[in-house]
Each structure stands twice: as C-alpha cells, then as structure tokens.
Coordinates of C-alpha atoms in Angstrom, one line a residue:
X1 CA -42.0 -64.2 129.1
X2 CA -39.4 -66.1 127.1
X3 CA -38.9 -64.2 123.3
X4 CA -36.8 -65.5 120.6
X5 CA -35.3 -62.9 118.0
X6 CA -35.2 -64.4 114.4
X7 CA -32.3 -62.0 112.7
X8 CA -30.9 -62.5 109.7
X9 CA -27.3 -62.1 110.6
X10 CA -25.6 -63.6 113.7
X11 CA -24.3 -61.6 116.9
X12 CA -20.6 -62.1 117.6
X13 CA -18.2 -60.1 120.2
X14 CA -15.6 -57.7 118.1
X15 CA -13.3 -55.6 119.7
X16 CA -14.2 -57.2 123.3
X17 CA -17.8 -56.1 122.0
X18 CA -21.3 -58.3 121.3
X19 CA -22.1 -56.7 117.8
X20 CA -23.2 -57.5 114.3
X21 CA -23.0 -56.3 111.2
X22 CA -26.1 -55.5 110.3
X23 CA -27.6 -52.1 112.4
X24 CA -30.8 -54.0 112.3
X25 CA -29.7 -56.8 114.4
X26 CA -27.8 -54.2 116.4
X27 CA -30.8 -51.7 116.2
X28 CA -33.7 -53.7 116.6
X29 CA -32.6 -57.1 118.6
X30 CA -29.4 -56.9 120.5
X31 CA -29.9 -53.9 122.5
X32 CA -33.6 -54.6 122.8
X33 CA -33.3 -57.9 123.6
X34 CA -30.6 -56.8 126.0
X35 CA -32.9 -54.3 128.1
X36 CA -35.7 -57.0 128.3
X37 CA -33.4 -59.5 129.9
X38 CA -32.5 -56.9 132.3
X39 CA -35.8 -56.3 133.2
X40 CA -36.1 -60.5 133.5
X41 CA -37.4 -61.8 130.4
X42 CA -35.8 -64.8 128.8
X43 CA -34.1 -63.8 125.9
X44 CA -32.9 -66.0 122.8
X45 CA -31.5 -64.7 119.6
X46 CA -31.2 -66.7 116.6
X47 CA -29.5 -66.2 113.1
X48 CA -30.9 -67.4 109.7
X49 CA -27.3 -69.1 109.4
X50 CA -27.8 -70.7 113.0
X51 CA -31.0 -72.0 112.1
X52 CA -30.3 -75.6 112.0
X53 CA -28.7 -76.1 114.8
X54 CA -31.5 -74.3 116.9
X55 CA -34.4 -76.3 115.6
X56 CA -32.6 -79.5 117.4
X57 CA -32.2 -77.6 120.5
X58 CA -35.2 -79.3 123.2
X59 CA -38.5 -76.6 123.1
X60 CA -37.3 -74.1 120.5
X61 CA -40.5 -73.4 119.4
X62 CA -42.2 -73.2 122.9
X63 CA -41.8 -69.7 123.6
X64 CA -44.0 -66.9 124.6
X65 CA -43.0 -64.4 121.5
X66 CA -41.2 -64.6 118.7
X67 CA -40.0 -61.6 116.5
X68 CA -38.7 -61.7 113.3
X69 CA -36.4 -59.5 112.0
X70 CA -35.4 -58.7 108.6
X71 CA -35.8 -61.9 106.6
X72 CA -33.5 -63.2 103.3
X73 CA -34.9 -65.9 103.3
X74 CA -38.8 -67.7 103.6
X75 CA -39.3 -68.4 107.1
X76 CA -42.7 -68.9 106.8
X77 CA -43.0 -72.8 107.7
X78 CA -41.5 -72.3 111.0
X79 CA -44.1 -69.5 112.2
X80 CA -47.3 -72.1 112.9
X81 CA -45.1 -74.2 114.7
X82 CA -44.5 -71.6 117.1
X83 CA -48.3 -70.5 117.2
X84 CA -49.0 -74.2 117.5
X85 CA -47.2 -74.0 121.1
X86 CA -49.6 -70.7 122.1
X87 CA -46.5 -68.6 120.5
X88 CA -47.4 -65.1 119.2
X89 CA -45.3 -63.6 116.0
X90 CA -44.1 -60.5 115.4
X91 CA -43.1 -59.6 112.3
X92 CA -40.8 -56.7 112.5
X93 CA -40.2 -54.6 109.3
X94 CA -37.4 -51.9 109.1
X95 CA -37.3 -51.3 105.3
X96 CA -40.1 -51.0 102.9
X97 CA -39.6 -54.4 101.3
X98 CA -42.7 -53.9 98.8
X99 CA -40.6 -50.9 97.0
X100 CA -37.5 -51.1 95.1
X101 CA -34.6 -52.0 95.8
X102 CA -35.8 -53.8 98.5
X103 CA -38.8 -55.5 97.0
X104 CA -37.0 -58.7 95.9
X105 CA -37.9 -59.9 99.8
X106 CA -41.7 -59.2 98.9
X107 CA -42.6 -62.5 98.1
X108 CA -40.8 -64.1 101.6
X109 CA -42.8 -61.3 103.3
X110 CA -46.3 -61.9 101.8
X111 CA -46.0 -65.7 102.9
X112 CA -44.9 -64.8 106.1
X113 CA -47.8 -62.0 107.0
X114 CA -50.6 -64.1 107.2
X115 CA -49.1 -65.7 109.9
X116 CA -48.6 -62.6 112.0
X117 CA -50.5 -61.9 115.1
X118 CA -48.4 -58.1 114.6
X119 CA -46.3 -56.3 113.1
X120 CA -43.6 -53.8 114.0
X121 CA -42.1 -51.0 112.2
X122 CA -39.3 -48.0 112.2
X123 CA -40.8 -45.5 111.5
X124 CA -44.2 -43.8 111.0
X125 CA -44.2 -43.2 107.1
X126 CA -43.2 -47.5 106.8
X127 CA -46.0 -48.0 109.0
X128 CA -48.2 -46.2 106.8
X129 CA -46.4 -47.1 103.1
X130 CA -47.0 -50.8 104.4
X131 CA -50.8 -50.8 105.4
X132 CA -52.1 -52.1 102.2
X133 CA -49.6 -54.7 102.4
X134 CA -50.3 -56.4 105.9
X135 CA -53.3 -58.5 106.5
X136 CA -56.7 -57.0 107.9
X137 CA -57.0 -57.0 111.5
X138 CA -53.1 -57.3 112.0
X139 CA -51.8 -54.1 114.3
X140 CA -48.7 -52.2 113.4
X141 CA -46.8 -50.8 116.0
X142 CA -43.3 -48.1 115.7
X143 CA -41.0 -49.3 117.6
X144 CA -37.9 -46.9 116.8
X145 CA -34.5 -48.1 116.6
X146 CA -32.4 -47.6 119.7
X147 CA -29.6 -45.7 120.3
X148 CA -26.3 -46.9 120.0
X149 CA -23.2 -46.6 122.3
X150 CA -21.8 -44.3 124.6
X151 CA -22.9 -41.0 124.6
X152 CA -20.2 -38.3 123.9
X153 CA -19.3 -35.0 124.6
X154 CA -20.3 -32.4 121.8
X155 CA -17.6 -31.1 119.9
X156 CA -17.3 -29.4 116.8
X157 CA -13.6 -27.5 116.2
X158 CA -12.2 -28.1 113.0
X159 CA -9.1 -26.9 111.8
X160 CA -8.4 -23.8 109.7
X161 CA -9.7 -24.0 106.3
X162 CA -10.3 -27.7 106.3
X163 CA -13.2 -29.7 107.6
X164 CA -13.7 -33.6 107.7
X165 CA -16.5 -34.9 106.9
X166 CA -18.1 -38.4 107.7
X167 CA -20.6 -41.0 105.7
X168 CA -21.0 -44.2 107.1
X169 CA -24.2 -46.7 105.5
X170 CA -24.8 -49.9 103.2
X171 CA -23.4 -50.1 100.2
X172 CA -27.0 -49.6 98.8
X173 CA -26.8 -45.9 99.8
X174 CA -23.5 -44.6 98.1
X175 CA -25.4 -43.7 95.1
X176 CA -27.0 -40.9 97.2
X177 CA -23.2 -39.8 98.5
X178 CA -21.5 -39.9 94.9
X179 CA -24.1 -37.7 93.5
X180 CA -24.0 -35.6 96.5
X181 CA -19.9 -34.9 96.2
X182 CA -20.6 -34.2 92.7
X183 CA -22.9 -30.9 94.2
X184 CA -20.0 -30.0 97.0
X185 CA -17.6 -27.6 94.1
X186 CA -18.2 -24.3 95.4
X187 CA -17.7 -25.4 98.7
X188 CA -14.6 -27.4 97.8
X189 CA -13.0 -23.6 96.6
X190 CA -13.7 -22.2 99.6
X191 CA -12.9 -24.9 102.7
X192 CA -10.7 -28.4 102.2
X193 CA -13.1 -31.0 102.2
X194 CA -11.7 -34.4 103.4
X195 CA -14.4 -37.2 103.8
X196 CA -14.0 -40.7 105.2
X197 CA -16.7 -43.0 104.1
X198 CA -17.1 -45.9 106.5
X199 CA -19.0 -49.2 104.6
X200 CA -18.8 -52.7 103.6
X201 CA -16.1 -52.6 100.7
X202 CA -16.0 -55.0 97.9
X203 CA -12.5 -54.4 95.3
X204 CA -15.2 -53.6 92.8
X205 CA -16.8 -51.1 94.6
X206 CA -14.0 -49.4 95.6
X207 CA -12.3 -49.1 92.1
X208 CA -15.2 -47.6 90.9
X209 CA -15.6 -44.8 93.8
X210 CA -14.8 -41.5 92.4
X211 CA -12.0 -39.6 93.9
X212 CA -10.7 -36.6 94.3
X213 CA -13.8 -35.5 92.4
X214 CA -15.2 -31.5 93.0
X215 CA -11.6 -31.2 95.2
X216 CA -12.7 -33.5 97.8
X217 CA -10.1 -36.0 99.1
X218 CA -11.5 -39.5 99.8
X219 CA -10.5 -42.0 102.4
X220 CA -12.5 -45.5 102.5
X221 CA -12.6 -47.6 105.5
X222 CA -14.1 -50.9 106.1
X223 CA -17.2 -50.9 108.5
X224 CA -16.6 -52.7 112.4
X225 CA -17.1 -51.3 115.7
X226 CA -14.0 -49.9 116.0
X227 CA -13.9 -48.3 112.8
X228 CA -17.0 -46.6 113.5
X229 CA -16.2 -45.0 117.0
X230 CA -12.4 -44.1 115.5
X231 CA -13.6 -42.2 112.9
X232 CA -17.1 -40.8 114.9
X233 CA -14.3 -39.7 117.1
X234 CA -12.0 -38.1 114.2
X235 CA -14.9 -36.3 112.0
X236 CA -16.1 -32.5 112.3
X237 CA -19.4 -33.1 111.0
X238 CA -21.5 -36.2 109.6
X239 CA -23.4 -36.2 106.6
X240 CA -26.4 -37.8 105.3
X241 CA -27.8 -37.3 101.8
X242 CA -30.6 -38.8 100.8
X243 CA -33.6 -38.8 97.8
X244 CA -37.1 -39.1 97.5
X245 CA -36.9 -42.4 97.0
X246 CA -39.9 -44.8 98.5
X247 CA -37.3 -46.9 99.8
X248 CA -35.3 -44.2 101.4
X249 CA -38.2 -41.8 102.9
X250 CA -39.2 -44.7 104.9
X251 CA -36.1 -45.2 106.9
X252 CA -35.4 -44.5 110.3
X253 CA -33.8 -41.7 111.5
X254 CA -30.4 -44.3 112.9
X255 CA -27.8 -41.9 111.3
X256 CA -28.8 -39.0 112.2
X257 CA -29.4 -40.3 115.9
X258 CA -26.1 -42.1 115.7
X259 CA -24.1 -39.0 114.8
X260 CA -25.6 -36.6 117.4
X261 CA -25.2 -39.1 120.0
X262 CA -21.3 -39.2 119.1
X263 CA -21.1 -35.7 119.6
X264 CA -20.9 -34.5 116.1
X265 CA -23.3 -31.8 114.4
X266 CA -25.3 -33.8 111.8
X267 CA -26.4 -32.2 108.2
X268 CA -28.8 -34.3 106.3
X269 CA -30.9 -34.3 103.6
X270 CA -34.8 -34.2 104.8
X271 CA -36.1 -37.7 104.9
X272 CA -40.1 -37.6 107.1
X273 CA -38.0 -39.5 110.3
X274 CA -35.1 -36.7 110.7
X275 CA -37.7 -33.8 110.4
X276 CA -38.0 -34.2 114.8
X277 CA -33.9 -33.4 114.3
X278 CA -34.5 -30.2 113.1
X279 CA -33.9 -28.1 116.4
X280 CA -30.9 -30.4 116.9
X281 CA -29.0 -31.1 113.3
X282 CA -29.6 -28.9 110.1
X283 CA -31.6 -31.3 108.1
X284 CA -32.3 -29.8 103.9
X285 CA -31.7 -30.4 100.7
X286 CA -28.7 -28.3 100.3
X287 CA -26.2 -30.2 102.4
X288 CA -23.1 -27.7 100.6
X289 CA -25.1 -24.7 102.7
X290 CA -25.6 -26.7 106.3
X291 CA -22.0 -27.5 105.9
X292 CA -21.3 -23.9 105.4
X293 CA -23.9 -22.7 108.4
X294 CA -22.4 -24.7 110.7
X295 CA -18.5 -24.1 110.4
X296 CA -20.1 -20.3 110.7
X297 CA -21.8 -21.0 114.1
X298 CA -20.2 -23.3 115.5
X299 CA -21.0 -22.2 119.3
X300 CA -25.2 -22.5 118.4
X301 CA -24.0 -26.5 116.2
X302 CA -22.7 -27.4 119.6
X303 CA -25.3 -26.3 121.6
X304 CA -27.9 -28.2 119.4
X305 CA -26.1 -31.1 119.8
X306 CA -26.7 -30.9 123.5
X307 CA -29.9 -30.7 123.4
X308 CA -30.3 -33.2 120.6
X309 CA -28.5 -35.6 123.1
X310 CA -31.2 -35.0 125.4
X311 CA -34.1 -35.7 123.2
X312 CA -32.5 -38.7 121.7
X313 CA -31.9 -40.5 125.7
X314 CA -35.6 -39.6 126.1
X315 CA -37.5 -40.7 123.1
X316 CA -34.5 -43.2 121.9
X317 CA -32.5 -44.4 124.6
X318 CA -32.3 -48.4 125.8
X319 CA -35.2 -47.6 128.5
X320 CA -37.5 -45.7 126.5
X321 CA -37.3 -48.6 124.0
X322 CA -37.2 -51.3 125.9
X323 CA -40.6 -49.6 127.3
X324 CA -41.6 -49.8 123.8
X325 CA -40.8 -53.7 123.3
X326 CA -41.8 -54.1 126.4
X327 CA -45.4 -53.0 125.7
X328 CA -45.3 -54.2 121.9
X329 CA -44.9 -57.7 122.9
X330 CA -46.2 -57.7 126.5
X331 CA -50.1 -57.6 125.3
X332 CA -49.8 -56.9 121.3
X333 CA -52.9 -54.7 122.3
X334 CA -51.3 -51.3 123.2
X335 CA -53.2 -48.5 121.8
X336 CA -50.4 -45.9 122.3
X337 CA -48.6 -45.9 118.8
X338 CA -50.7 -48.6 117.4
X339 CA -52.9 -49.0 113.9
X340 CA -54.7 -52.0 113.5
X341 CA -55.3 -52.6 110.0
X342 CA -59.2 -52.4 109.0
X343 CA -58.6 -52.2 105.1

C-alpha cells in the first residue's frame, strides 16, 4: 500500500534526529509513518510548504491512501484528484477545530470533509465533540498519538527543600500555566519552586511572562529535541494544568504520556484523556496538592511510574499504533474503535 502524509509542517533531522516542530507531525505521521514502512508499506510525507514541488513529482496523486494532517491552509482541491486515481482520504483531526481558539481552521475543514472517505481522531471526547461536524456516513476512528522517544528509568529525588518543576506546550497553552503559578503561594513558603518552561518563544512573549511571581523562579528555554530530553532529564516532576475549556478537554493525553515515559512523576489537571493515568500520575485540579503528595511519597510516585511505563508501551507504543494505522487505513472498515456517523 503506498500512503502519503499531508502535514502541515516539514520533517527535518536536528540534533542527528528526523523531527519537526510540531508534536502532530511528530505524533501522528513521523513515527507512524515510520512503523508502517517497517512493516513494508511505501511511505511518503509531504509538507504544506513542500507542496509545490511534490505536485510536479511523476504519480503524486496515485497512491493507495492519503492522510491529512492538521491543515493551515484549504487543501481541498487536491483531495478528488487523489480519489480520481482510486485514492482513499483520511482526514485526521487532533484538535477540535470547530471550537475556539482553534476554530479559525473550520471553514478549510468543512470544505475538506465532504471529501473524506474517514476520518481520524486523538482522542475519544474529539471523536464525539466532532460528530455533528463530519458528513453522514463518514467513520471516525481514535487513533492515539504515539509515544515518543526512549523510554527512561523512573526517578524522582529532588533535593532538600527545592523541587524543579517542568511545563513544556504551544504557546497557546501558557495561559493555563500563568494562572496556575499564580495558585502555587503556599507551596512556594513551604518548598523552592524552580520551573523551566520549554516552548516556542517570541521577545514579546517572553517580556510579558511573569516572573518570580508567588516565589517561583522562572527559567524559559526554546523548544528542539534536545532541549526537551535535557530538561526531561533535569526536572523532578512535570506539570500540566489545564481548564475546561472545549478546546482543551479534547486533547490527547501526549504530555502526560510524554512525561511518564521520561521517567518523571506527572501531576496534571484532569482533562477526559489523562483520566486512564490516574493509577500512574496524580491527575486533579489542585496541582499545589499532587506536588505536595508526591515529594511525600516518593517511593509509591516512582513505582507508578513503572507501571505507567508499562501501560503506555502497550496501549501507546510504535507497535500498538502502528496496529492501529495499520487497521485504520488497511480497510477503513474496522469496527474496533470505530463510529460511523448516521446523524
């Protein structure tokens, strides 16, 4: 089966790594796309920006599947040229682009749909927070994002009196971190708090990142690859607050997964996808209290990681994913995990 991946940022090799800057294309296409081409398939991935030069490129359009990922852009004329060649698309959604902040994609998306033979999705609450959206008789399928990386060993031994903390997201998210620091006082009297927060930094928004705020001493670092594993490495604990927004209780559970799988004890705020987490991370509202709970007990955090390492190479390892892709795209008739849309 030959499958092209449509992503909306391009995959270049950092640090002696293949990577890209969005976890999406990471997520959801390179190490995907990676599995399947272990298993055989012919595998072609394509950036928005790289667009023109593919559509010169001899057969293009004649392949089996093609999946498209996050789109910034209308792609919708391209789509029937693919079906036109006995193509099949998959439109794969990873953020509720029909709810703000991300609904100034909607229109891009409600030209594209009606061209979908399926669609693909994150996570179960998307799937069912983008029903009314996707055209009847179109199935939706979760397909989770895959875990990233090497798996470490789980650690968690800060020192005396101090613990460092990690945030790493979009730039979209801090909102949800500065009104969280502004909660973390009481805590603040009681332990050091030092927290790194790991994103893609414009001068504007880092002039107007609060520090020092509630006694908390803030250190920003520019997102790459080897950011991320130096300071996954460094960190006692990661944290990930959240709302109840519609765009936020929709995402995956990537973080949470992400920081486990680095061997670091994981408090977060309890979005639908990081409820499964709850025997392995201490996922509530009160973020100030899981910090607290697991510099207390930190024999029982480490022991949850474990196992949370082990559930996460079963349900969201490259295998169990590419199992998942695999079936998605190998028939688009899979009733495991499926919903076809009868509205």
């Amino acid at each position: 089966m030959r499958i092209t991946w449509l992503n909306p940022a391009p995959i270049v090799v950092a640090d002696g790594e293949r990577t890209s800057v969005r976890p999406c294309v990471r997520l959801r296409s390179l190490i995907p796309g990676d599995e399947l081409r272990r298993r055989g398939y012919d595998v072609r991935q394509v950036a928005t920006s790289e667009l023109k030069d593919a559509l010169g490129s001899p057969g293009f359009f004649s392949c089996d599947r093609v999946v498209v990922g996050k789109a910034f852009a209308d792609l919708s004329p391209l789509l029937p040229q693919f079906r036109k060649t006995g193509g099949k698309v998959v439109v794969d959604i990873c953020d509720n682009v029909f709810a703000p902040p991300e609904d100034g994609l909607k229109d891009f998306y409600s030209r594209m749909l009606p061209h979908a033979d399926a669609v693909t999705t994150s996570s179960e609450t998307l799937k069912q927070c983008l029903v009314t959206n996707i055209p009847s008789g179109v199935p939706i399928f979760v397909v989770d994002d895959s875990v990233e990386g090497p798996r470490e060993l789980p650690r968690l031994d800060p020192s005396a009196g101090r613990v460092r903390l990690l945030w790493f997201g979009f730039p979209n998210n801090l909102s949800t971190l500065i009104d969280e620091i502004s909660r973390w006082r009481n805590l603040a009297k009681r332990t050091a708090i030092d927290l790194t927060v790991v994103s893609k930094w414009s001068d504007a928004r880092r002039r107007a990142f609060p520090r020092g705020n509630e006694g908390v001493s803030v250190r920003l670092v520019e997102w790459s690859p080897a950011a991320m594993k130096t300071e996954l490495a460094a960190c006692d604990l990661v944290v990930v607050p959240s709302d109840d927004a519609s765009a936020r209780t929709t995402k995956s559970a990537n973080r949470v997964i992400s920081g486990l799988w680095a061997g670091k004890y994981v408090v977060a705020y309890p979005l639908p996808s990081y409820r499964p987490f709850e025997p392995y991370a201490r996922i509530g509202r009160d973020l100030s209290s899981s910090i607290e709970w697991a510099l207390a007990n930190r024999d029982e955090a480490v022991d949850r990681i474990s196992r949370g390492q082990r559930f996460i190479f079963e349900r969201f390892g490259t295998a169990a994913i590419g199992d998942r892709w695999e079936a998605v795209l190998g028939g688009l008739a899979s009733a495991d995990g499926a919903c076809r849309n009868s509205r």
